[in-house]
PDB file of C-alpha atoms in Angstrom:
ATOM      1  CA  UNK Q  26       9.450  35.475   6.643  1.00 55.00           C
ATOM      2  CA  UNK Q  27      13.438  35.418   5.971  1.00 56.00           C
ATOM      3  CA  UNK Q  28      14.741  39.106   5.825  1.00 59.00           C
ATOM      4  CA  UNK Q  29      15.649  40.489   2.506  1.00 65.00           C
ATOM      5  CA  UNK Q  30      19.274  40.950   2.152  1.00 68.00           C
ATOM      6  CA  UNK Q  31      20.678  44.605   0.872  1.00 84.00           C
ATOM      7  CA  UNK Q  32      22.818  44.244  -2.406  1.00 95.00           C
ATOM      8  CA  UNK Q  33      26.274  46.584  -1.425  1.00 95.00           C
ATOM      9  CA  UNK Q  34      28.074  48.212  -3.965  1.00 96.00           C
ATOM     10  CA  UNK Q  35      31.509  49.061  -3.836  1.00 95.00           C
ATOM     11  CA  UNK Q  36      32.492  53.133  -5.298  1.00 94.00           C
ATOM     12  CA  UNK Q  37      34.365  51.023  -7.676  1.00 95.00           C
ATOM     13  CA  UNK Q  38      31.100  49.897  -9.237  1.00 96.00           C
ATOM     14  CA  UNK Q  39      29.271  52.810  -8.598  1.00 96.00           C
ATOM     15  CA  UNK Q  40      31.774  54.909 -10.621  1.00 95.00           C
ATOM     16  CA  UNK Q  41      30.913  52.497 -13.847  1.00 96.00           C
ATOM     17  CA  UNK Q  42      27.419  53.492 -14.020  1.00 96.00           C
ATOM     18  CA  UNK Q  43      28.129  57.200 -15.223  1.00 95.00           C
ATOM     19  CA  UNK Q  44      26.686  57.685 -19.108  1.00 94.00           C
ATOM     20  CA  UNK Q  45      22.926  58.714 -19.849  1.00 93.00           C
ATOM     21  CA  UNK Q  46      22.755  54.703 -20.101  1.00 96.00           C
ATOM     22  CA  UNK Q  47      23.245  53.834 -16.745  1.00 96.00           C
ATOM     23  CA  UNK Q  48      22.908  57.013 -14.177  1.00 95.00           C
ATOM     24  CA  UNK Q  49      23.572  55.578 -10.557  1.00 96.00           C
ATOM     25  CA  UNK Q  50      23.921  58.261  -7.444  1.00 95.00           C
ATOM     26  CA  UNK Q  51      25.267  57.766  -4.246  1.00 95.00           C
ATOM     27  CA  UNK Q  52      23.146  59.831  -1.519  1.00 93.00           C
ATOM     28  CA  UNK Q  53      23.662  58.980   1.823  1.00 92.00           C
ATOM     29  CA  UNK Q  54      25.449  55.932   1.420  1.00 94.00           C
ATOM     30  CA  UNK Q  55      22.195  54.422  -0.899  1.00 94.00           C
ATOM     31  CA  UNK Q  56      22.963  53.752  -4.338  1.00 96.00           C
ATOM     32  CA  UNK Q  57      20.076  54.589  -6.633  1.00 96.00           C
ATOM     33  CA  UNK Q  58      19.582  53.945 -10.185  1.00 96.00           C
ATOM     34  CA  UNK Q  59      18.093  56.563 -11.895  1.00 95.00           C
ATOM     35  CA  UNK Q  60      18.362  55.530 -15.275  1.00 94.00           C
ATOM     36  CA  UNK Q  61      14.717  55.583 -15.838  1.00 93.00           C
ATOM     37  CA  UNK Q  62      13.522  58.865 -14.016  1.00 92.00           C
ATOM     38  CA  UNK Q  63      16.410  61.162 -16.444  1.00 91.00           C
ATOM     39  CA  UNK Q  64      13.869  61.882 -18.458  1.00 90.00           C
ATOM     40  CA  UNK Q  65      11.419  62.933 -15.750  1.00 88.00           C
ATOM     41  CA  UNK Q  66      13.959  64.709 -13.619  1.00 89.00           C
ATOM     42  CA  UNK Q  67      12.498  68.337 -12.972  1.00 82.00           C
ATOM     43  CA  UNK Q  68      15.737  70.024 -12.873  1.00 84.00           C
ATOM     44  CA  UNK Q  69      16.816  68.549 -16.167  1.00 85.00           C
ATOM     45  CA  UNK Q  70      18.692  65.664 -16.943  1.00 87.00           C
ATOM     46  CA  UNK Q  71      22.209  67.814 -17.001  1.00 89.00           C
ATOM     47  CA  UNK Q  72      21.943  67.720 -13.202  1.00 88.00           C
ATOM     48  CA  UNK Q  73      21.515  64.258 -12.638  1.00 92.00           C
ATOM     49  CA  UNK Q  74      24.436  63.506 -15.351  1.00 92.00           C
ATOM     50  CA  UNK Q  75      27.438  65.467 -13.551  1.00 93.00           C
ATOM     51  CA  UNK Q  76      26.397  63.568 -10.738  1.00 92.00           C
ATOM     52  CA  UNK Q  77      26.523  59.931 -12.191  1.00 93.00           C
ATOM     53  CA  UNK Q  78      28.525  57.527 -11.076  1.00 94.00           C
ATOM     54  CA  UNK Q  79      29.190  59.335  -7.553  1.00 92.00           C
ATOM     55  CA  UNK Q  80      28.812  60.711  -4.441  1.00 92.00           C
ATOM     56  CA  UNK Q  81      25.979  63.155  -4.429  1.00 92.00           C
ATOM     57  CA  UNK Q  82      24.436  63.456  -0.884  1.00 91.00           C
ATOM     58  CA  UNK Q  83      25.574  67.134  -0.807  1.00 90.00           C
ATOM     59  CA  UNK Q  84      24.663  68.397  -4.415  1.00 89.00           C
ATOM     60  CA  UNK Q  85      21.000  66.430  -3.474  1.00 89.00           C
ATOM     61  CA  UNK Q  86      20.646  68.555   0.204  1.00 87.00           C
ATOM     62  CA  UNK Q  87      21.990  71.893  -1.325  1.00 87.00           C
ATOM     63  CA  UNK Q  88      19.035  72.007  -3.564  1.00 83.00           C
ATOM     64  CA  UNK Q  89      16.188  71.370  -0.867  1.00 84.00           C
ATOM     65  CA  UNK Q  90      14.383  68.260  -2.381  1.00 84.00           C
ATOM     66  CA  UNK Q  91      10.606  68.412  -1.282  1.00 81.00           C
ATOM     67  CA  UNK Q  92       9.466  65.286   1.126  1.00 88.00           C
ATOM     68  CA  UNK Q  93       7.563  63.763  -1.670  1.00 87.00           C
ATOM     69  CA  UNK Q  94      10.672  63.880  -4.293  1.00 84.00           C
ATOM     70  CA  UNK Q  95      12.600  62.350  -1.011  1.00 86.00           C
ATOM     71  CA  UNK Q  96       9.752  59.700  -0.554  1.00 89.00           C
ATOM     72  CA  UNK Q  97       9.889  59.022  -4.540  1.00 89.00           C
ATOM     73  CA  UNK Q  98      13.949  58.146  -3.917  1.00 91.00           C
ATOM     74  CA  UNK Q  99      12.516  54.551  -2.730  1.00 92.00           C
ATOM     75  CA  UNK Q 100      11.829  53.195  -6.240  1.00 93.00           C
ATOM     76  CA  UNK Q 101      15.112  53.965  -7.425  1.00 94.00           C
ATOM     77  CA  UNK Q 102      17.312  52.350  -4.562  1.00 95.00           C
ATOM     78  CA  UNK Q 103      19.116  49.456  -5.311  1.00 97.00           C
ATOM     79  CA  UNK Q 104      21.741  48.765  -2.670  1.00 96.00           C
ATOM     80  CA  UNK Q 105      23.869  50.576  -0.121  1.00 95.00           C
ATOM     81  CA  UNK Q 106      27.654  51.053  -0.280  1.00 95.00           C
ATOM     82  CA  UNK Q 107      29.716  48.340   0.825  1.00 93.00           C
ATOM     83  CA  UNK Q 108      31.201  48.775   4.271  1.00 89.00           C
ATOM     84  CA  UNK Q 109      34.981  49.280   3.757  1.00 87.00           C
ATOM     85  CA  UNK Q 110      34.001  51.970   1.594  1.00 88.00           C
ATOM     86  CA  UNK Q 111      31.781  53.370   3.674  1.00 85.00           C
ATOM     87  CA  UNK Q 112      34.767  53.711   6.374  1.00 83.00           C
ATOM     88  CA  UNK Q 113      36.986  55.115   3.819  1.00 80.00           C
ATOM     89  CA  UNK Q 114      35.338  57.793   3.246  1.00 78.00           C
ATOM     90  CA  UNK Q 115      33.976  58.557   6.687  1.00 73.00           C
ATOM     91  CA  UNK Q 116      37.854  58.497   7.551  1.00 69.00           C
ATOM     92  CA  UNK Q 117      39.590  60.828   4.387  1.00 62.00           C
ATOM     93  CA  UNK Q 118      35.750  62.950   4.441  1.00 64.00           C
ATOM     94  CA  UNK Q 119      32.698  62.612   2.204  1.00 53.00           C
ATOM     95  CA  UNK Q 120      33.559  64.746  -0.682  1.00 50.00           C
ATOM     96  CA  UNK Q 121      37.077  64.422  -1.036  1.00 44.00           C
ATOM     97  CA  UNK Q 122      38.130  64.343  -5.156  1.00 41.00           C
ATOM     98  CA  UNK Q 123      40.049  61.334  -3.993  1.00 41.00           C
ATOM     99  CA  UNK Q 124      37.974  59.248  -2.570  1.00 39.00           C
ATOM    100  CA  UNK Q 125      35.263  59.701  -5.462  1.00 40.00           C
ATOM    101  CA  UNK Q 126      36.805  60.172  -8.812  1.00 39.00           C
ATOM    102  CA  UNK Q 127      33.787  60.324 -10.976  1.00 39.00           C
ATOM    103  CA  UNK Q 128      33.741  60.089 -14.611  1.00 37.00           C
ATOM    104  CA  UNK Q 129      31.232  62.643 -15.827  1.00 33.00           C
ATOM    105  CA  UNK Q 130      31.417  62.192 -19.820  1.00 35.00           C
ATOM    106  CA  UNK Q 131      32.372  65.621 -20.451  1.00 36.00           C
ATOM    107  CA  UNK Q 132      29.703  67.002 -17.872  1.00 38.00           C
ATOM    108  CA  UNK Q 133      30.874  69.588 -15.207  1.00 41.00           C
ATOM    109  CA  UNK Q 134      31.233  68.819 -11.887  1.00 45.00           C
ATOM    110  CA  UNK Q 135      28.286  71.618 -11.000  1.00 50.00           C
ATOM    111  CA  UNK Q 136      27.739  74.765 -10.268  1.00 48.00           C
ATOM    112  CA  UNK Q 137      30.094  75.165  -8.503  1.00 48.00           C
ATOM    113  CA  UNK Q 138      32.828  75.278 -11.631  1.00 50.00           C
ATOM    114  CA  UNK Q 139      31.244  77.803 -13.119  1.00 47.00           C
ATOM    115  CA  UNK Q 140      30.166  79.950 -10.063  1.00 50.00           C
ATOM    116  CA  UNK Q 141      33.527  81.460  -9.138  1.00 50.00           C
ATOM    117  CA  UNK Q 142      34.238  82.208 -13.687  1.00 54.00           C
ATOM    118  CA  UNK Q 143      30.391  83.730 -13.250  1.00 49.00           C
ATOM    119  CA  UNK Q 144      30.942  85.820 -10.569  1.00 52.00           C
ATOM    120  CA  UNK Q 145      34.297  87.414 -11.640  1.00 51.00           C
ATOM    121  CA  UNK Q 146      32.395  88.058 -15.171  1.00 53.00           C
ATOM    122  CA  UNK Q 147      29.977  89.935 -13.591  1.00 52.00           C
ATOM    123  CA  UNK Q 148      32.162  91.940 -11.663  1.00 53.00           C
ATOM    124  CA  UNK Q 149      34.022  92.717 -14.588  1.00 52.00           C
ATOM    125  CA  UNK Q 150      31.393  93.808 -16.711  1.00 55.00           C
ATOM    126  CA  UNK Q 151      30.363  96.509 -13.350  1.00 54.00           C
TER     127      UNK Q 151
END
């Protein structure tokens, strides 16, 4: 039985697939297409839409998937990032604005935007 090849992706081509159209994540170096599941996602679809079209391995972990939604990941991979990419960003770090541009659509780039505007609100009202 010949061994199924892995389609790569470069972050080029990950970043075009960033509208409620086409939703693709990059977690742990797997891209996933999630296109399908937006409507299903539990935590909204706002969640999975400031991630499209990037890296999101940290944003994913933060939030403490169970095993099964981790398990359920499997239906939605469709490649893994290409190699030279994956050095690139092992070499300038994972997160790094740089490295990642994504396109969000006029989404937020999480929680943590509004966080630090949230907490100095709150203080102020005190």
């Amino acid at each position: 039985m010949p061994k199924k090849t892995t389609k790569t992706y470069t972050l080029k081509e990950i970043r075009e697939h960033n509208t409620r159209e086409s939703v693709w994540l990059l977690i742990h170096n797997s891209v996933y297409d999630v296109t399908k599941f937006i409507d299903e996602h539990p935590g909204g679809e706002e969640v999975l839409l400031e991630q499209s079209g990037g890296e999101a391995t940290d944003a994913f972990e933060e939030i403490g998937h169970s095993m099964d939604a981790k398990d359920m990941m499997s239906e939605y991979k469709i490649g893994e990032l290409c190699s030279s990419d994956k050095t690139k960003m092992t070499a300038i770090g994972k997160n790094s604005t740089d490295s990642t541009p994504t396109v969000l659509s006029g989404y937020s780039k999480g929680w943590k935007s509004w966080a630090l505007p949230l907490g100095f609100a709150v203080f102020a009202s005190i």
